[in-house]
mmCIF file of C-alpha atoms and ligand atoms in Angstrom:
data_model
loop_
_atom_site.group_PDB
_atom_site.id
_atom_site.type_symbol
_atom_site.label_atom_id
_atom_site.label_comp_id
_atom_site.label_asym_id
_atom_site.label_seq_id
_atom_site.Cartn_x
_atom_site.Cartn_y
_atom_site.Cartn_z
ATOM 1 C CA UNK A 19 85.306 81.753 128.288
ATOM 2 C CA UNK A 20 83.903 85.457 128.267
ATOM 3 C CA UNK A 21 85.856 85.974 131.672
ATOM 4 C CA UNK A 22 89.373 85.726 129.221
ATOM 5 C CA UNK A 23 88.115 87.436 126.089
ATOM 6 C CA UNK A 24 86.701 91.230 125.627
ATOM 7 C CA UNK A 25 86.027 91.926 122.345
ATOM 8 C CA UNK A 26 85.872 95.372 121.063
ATOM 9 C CA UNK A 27 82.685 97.050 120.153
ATOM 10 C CA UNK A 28 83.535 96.328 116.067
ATOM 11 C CA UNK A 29 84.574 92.744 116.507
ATOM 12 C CA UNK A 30 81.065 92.239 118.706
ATOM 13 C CA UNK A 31 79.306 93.841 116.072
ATOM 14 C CA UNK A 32 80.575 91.797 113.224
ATOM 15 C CA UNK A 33 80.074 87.923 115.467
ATOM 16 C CA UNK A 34 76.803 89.091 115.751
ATOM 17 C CA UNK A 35 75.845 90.029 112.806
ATOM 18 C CA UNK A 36 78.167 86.918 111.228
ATOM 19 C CA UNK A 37 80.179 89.383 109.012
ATOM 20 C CA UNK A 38 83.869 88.047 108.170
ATOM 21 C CA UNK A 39 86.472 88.718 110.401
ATOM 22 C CA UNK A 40 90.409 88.368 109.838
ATOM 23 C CA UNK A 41 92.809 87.918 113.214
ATOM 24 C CA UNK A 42 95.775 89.664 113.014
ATOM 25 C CA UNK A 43 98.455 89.367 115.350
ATOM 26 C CA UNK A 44 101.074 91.800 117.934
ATOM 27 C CA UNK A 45 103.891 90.600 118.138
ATOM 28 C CA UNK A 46 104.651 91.913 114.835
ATOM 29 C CA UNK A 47 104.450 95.135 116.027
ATOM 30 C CA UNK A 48 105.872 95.276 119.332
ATOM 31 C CA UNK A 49 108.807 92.850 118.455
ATOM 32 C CA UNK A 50 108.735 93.026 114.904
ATOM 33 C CA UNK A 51 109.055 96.857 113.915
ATOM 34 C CA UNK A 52 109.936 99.831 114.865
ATOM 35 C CA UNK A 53 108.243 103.025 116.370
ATOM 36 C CA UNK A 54 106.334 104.435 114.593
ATOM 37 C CA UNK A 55 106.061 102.103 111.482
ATOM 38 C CA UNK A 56 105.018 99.644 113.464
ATOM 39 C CA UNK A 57 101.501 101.283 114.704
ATOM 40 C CA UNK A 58 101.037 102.928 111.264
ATOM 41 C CA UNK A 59 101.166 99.602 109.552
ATOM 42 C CA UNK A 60 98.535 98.083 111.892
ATOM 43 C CA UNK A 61 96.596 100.904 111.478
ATOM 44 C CA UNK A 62 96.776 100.516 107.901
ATOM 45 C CA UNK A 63 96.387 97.066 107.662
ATOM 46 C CA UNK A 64 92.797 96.985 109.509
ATOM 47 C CA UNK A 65 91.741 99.593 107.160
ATOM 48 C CA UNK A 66 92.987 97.104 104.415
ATOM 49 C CA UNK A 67 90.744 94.343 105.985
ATOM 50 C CA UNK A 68 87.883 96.916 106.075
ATOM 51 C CA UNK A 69 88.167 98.125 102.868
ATOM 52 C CA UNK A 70 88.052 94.842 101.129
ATOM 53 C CA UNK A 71 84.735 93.950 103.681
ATOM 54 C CA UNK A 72 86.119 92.265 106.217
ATOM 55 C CA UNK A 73 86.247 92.870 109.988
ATOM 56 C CA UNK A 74 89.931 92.892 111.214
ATOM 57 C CA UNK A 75 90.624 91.623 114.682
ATOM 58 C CA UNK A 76 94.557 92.519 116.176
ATOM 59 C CA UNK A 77 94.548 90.627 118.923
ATOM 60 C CA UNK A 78 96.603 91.147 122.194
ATOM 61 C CA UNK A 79 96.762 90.142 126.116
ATOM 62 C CA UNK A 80 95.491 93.011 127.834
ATOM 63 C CA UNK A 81 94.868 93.500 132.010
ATOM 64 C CA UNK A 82 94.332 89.573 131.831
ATOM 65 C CA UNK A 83 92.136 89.197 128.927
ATOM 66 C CA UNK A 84 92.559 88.202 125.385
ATOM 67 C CA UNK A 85 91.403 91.607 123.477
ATOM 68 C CA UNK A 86 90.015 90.745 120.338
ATOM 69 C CA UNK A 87 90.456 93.843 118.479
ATOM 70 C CA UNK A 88 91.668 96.894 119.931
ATOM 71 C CA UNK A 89 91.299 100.406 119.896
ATOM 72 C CA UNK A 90 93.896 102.711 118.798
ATOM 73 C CA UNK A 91 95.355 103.601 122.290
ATOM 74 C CA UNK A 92 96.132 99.754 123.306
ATOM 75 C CA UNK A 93 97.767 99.996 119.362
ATOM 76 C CA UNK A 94 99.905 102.413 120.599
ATOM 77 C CA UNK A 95 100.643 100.832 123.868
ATOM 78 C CA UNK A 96 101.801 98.201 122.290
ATOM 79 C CA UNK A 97 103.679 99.757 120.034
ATOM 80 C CA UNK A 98 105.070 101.910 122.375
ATOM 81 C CA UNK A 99 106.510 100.088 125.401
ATOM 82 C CA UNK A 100 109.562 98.319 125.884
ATOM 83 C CA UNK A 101 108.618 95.472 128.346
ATOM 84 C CA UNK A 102 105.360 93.876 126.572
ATOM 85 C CA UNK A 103 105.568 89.712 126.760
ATOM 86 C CA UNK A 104 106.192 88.316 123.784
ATOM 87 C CA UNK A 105 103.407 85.571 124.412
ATOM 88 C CA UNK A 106 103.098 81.891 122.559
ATOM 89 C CA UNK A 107 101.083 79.035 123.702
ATOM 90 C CA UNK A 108 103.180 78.678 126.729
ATOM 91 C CA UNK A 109 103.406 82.137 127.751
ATOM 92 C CA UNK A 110 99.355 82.603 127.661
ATOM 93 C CA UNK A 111 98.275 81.373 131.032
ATOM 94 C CA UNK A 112 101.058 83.704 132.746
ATOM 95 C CA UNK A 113 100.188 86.552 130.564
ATOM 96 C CA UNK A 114 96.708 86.229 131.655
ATOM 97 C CA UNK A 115 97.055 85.383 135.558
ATOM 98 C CA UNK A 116 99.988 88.111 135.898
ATOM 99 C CA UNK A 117 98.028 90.933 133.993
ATOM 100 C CA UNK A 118 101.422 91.923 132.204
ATOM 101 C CA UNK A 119 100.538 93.193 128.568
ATOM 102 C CA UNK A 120 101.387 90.820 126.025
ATOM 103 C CA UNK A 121 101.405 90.595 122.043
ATOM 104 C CA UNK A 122 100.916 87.358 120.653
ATOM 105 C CA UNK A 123 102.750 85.473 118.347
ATOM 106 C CA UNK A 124 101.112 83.689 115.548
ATOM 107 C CA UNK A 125 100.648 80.049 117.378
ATOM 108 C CA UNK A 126 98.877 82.406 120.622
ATOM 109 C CA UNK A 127 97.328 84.494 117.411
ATOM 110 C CA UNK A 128 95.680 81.014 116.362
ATOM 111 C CA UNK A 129 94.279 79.649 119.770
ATOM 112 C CA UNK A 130 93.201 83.210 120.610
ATOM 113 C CA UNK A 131 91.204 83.211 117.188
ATOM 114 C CA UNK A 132 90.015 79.562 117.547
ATOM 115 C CA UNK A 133 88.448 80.929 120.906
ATOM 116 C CA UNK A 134 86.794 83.901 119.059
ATOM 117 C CA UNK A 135 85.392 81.490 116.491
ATOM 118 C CA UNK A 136 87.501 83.441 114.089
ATOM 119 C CA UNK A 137 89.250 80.848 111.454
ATOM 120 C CA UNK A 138 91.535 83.329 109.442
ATOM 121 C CA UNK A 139 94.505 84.955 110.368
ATOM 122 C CA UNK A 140 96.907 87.716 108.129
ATOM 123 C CA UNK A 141 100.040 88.002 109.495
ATOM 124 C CA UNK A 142 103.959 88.460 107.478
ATOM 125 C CA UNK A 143 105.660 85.460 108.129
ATOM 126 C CA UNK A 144 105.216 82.113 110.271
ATOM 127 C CA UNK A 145 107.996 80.863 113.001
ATOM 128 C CA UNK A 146 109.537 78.050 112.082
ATOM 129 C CA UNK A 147 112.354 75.114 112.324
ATOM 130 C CA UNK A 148 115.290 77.703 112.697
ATOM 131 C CA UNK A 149 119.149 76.607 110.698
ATOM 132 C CA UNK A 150 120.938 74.471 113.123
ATOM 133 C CA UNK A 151 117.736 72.854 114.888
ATOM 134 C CA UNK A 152 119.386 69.326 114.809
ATOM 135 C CA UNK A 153 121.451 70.794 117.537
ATOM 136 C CA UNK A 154 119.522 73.297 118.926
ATOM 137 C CA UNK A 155 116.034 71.863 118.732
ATOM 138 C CA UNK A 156 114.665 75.009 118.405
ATOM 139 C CA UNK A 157 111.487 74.708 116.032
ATOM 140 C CA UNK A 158 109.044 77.693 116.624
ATOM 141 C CA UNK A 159 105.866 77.186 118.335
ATOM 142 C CA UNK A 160 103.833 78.144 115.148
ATOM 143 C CA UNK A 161 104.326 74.759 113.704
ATOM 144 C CA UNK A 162 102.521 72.402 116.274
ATOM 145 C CA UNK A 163 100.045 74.970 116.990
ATOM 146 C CA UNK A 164 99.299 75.003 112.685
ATOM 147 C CA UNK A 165 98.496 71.138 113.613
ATOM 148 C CA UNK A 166 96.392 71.575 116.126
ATOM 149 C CA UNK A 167 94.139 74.801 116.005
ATOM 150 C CA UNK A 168 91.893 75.474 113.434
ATOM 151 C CA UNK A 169 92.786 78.622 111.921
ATOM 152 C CA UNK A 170 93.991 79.227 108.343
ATOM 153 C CA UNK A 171 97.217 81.388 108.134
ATOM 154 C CA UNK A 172 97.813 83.873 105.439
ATOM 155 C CA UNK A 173 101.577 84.993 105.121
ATOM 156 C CA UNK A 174 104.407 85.468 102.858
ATOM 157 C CA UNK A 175 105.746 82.262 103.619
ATOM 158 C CA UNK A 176 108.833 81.908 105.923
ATOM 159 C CA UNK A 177 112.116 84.075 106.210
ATOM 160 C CA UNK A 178 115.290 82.348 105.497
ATOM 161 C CA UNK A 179 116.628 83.313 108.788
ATOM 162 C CA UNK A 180 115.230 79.758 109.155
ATOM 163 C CA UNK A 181 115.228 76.307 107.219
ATOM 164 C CA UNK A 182 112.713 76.209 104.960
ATOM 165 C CA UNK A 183 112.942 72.696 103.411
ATOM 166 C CA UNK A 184 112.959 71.346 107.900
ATOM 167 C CA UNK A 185 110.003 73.799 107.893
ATOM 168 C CA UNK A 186 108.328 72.655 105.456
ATOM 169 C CA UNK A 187 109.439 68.668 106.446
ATOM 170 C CA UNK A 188 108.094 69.265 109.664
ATOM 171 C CA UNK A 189 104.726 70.605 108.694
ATOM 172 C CA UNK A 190 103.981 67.889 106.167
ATOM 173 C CA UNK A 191 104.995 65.326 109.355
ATOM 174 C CA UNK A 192 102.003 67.104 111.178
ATOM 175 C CA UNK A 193 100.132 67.013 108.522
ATOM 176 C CA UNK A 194 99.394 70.528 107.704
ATOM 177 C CA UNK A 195 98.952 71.549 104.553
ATOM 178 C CA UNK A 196 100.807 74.301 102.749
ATOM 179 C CA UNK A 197 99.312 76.050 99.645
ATOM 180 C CA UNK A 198 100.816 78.673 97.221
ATOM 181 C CA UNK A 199 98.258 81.612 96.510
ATOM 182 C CA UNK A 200 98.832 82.091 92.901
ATOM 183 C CA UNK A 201 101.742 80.202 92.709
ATOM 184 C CA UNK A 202 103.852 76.917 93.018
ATOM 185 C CA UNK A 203 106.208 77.701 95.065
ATOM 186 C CA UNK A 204 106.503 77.811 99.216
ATOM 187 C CA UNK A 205 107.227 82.073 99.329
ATOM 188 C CA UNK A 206 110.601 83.004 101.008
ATOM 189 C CA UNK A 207 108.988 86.372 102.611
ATOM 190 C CA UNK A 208 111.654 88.705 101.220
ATOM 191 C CA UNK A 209 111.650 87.033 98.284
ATOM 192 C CA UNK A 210 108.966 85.221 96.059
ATOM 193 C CA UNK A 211 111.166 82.164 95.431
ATOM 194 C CA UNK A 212 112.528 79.863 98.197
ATOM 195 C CA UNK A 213 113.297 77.249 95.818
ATOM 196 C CA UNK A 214 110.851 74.841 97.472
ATOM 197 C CA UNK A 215 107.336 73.958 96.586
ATOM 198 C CA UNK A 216 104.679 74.492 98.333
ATOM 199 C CA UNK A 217 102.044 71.150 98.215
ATOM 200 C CA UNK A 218 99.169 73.060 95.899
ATOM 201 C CA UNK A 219 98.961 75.778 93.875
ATOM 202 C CA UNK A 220 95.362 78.009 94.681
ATOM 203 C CA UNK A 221 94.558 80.793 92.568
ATOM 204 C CA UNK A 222 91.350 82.101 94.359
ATOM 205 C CA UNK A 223 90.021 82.961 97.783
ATOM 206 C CA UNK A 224 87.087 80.879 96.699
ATOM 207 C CA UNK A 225 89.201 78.298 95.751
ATOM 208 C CA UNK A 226 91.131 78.788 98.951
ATOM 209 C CA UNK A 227 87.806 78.706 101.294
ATOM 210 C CA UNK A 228 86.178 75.299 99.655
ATOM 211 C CA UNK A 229 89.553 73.602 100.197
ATOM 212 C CA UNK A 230 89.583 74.732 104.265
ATOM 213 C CA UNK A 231 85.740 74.016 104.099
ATOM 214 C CA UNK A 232 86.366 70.448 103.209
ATOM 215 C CA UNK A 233 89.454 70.491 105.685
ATOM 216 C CA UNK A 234 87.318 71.297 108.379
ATOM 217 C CA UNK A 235 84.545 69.296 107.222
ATOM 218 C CA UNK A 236 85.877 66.029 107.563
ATOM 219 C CA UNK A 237 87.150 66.858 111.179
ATOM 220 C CA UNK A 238 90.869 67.393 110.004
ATOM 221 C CA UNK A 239 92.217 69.643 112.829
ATOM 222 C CA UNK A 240 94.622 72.302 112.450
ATOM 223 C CA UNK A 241 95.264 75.324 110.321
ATOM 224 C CA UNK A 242 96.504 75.723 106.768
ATOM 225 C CA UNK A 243 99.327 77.921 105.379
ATOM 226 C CA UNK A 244 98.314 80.034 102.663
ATOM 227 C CA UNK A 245 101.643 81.723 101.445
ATOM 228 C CA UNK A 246 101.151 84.366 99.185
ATOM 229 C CA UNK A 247 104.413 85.926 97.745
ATOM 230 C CA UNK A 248 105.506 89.475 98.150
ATOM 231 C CA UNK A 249 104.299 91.645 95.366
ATOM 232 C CA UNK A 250 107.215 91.795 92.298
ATOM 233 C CA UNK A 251 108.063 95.189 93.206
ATOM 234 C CA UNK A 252 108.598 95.341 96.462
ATOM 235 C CA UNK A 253 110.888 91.817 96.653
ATOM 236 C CA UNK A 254 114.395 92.000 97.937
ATOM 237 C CA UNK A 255 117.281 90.065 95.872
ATOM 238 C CA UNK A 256 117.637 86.760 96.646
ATOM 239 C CA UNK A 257 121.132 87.095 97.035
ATOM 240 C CA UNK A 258 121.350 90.144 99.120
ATOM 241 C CA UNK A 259 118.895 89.263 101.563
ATOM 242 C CA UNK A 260 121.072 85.429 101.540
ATOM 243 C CA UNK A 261 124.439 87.712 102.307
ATOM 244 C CA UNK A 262 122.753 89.832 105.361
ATOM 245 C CA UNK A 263 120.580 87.175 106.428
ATOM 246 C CA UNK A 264 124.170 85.252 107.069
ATOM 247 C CA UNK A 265 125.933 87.660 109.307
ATOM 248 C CA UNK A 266 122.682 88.040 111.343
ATOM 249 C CA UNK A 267 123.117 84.363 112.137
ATOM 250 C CA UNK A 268 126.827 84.668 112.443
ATOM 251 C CA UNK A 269 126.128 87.618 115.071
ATOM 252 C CA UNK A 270 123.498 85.704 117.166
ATOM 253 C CA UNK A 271 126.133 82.508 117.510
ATOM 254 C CA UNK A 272 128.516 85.019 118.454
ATOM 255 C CA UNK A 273 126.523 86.215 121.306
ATOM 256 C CA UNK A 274 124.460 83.454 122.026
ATOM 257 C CA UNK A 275 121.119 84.649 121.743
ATOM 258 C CA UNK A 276 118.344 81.830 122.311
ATOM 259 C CA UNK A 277 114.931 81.097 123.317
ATOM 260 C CA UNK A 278 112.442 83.080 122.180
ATOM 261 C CA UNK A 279 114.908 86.106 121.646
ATOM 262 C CA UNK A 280 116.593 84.785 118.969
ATOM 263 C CA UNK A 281 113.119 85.286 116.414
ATOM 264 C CA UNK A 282 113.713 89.319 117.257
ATOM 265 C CA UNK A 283 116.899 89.314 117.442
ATOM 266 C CA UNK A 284 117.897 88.111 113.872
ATOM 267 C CA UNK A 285 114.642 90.107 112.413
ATOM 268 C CA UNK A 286 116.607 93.470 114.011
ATOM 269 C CA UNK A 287 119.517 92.543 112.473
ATOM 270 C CA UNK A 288 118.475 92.097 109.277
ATOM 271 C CA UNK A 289 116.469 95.587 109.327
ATOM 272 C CA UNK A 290 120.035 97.284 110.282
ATOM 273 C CA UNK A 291 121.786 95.723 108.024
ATOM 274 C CA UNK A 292 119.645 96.426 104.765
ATOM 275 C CA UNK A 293 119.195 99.922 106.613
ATOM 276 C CA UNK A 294 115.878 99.524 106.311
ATOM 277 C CA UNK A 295 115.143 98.490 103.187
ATOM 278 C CA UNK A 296 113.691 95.029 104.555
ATOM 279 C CA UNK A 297 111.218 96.802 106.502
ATOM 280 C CA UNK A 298 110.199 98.258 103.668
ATOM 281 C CA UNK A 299 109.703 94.651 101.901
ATOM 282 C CA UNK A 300 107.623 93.794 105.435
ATOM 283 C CA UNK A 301 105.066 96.491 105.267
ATOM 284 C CA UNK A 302 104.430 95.569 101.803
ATOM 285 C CA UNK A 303 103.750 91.836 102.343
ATOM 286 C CA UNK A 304 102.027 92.655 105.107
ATOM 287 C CA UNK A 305 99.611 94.678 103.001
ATOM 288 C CA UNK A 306 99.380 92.496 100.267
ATOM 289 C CA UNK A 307 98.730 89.702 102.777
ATOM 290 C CA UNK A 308 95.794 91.725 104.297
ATOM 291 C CA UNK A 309 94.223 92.109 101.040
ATOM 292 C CA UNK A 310 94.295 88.140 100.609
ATOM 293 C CA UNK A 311 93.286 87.201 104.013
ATOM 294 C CA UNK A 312 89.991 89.394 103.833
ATOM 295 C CA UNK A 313 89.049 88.195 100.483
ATOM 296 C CA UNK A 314 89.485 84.244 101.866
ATOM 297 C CA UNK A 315 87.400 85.413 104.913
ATOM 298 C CA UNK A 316 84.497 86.581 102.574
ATOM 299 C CA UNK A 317 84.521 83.590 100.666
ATOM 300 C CA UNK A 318 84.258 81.245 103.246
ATOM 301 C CA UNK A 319 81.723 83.197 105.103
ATOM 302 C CA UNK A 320 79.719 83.162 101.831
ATOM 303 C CA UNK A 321 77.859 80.365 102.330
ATOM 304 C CA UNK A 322 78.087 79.227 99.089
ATOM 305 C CA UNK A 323 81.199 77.029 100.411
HETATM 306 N N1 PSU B 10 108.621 86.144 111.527
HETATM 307 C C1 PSU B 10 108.565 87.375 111.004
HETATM 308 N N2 PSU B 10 108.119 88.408 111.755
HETATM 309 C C2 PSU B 10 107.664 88.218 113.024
HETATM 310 C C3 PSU B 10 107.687 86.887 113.544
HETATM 311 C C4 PSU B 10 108.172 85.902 112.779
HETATM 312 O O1 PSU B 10 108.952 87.560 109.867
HETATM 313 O O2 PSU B 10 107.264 89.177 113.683
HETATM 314 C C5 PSU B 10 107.124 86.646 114.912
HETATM 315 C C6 PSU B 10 105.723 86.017 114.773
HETATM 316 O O3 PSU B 10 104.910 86.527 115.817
HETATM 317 C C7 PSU B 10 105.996 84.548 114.998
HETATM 318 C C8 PSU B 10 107.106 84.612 116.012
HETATM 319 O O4 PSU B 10 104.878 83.826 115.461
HETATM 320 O O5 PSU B 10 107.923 85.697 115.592
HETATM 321 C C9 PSU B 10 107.879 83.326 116.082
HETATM 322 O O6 PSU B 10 108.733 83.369 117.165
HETATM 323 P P1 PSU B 10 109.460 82.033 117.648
HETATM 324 O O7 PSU B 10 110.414 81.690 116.530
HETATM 325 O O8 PSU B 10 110.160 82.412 118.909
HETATM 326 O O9 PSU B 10 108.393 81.019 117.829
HETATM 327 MN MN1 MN B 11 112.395 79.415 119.105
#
């Protein structure tokens, strides 16, 4: 396995010394924001991890390896160039053999972790069953992967851009479980309501790590969504984000966008058409999510779970 992976110096440190780590993924920031928010925020966002006592890991396909963790110059790289792969499970083994740079998505995120014996990932929001799968079919990668890989997933919840309630159908199908940090309700990433609920409410990282503990325990694979709304003040109105999340749609039909383009497509859209105010709302979960994340990873590396 140590042909595929190079860790950075940190991320060594930390396995060896069996400090927490947190995963965090790239596609957010070379498909999800702009230049130069984008490398600020993961900049940021590791310091986050640090700061709370964790060890973050952004992870990326790099000269055909999996780099767990990376130094500021592949940040920028990333951040930087236009042609990067997006890469999910089915992109990894041509990322790899090609040498192309890559960011992953959060289902690569999770198998990338699970091979760095790292089980807890911060990210914004998950992929998911997008409006319109019953013709399209297109449910995001993210959902099988939560079934099958062993990673815990802290976000926001999901965007609207997709269907929630199919989202959340097709993750109870799979049997992965979905728990609301602090709250009852599944998040709705620009907002803190989605009108679902999610299947437990959690009010502690502790309380968080002895329920994946037991998960894992009894030989349950897969991950765990941890959605953890955005933070009162920085939410978007429901009904505003509703209004521009519809044209987005409208304008990806129109053009006929799909594959893995539509994801970045609609998430540009919406940034241009709250004129940035959205982005704003990302940055923020993000953060907020970071701050969660490294507190879950402490717990759970405890050992008193
Ligand atoms: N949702 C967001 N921001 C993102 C993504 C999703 O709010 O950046 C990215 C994540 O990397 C996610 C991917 O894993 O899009 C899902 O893409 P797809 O729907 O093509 O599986
Ligand atoms: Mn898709």
């Amino acid at each position: 396995m140590n042909k595929w992976i190079q860790f950075s110096a940190e991320v060594a440190e930390a396995a060896a010394q069996q400090r927490p780590i947190v995963a965090l993924e790239s596609t957010i920031i070379s498909h999800g924001m702009p230049y130069p928010v984008n490398v600020e925020t993961a900049l940021e966002v590791e310091q986050i991890i640090r700061d709370e006592g964790a060890v973050p890991a952004t992870i990326a396909i790099l000269d055909g390896k999996i780099h767990v963790g990376l130094a500021e110059e592949e940040l920028q790289l990333l951040a930087r160039t236009d042609d990067v792969l997006k890469v999910s499970r089915r992109d990894l083994p041509y990322a790899l053999a090609t040498g192309k740079p890559g960011a992953t998505t959060v289902a690569a995120t999770m198998i990338c972790a699970n091979l760095a014996g790292i089980s807890v990932f911060v990210t914004g929001g998950i992929g998911g069953v997008h409006r319109g799968a019953e013709h399209t079919m297109d449910i995001s990668a993210d959902l099988l992967e939560l079934s099958k890989t062993d990673v815990a997933v802290v976000c926001a919840g999901a965007k609207s851009i997709l269907d929630i309630g199919f989202t959340l159908e097709y993750l109870e199908t799979h049997g992965v479980p979905v728990i609301g940090y602090q709250t009852n309700e599944f998040p709705a990433f620009y907002s803190r309501h989605s009108g679902f609920e999610a299947n437990y409410k959690l009010d502690t990282p502790e309380q968080v790590a002895v329920f994946l503990q037991t998960k894992w325990n009894l030989g349950l694979k897969g991950g765990a969504v941890i959605g953890n709304p955005v933070p009162e003040k920085d939410e978007l109105p429901r009904q505003q984000i509703d209004t521009v999340i519809n044209q987005a749609l409208e304008a990806a039909e129109k053009q006929g966008v799909h594959g893995k383009a539509v994801t970045p497509f609609l998430l540009d859209r919406v940034k241009e058409l709250t004129l940035g105010e959205s982005l704003t709302t990302n940055i923020a979960l993000v953060r907020s999510n970071a701050h969660v994340g490294a507190q879950i990873a402490m717990a759970l590396n405890s050992g008193t779970v």
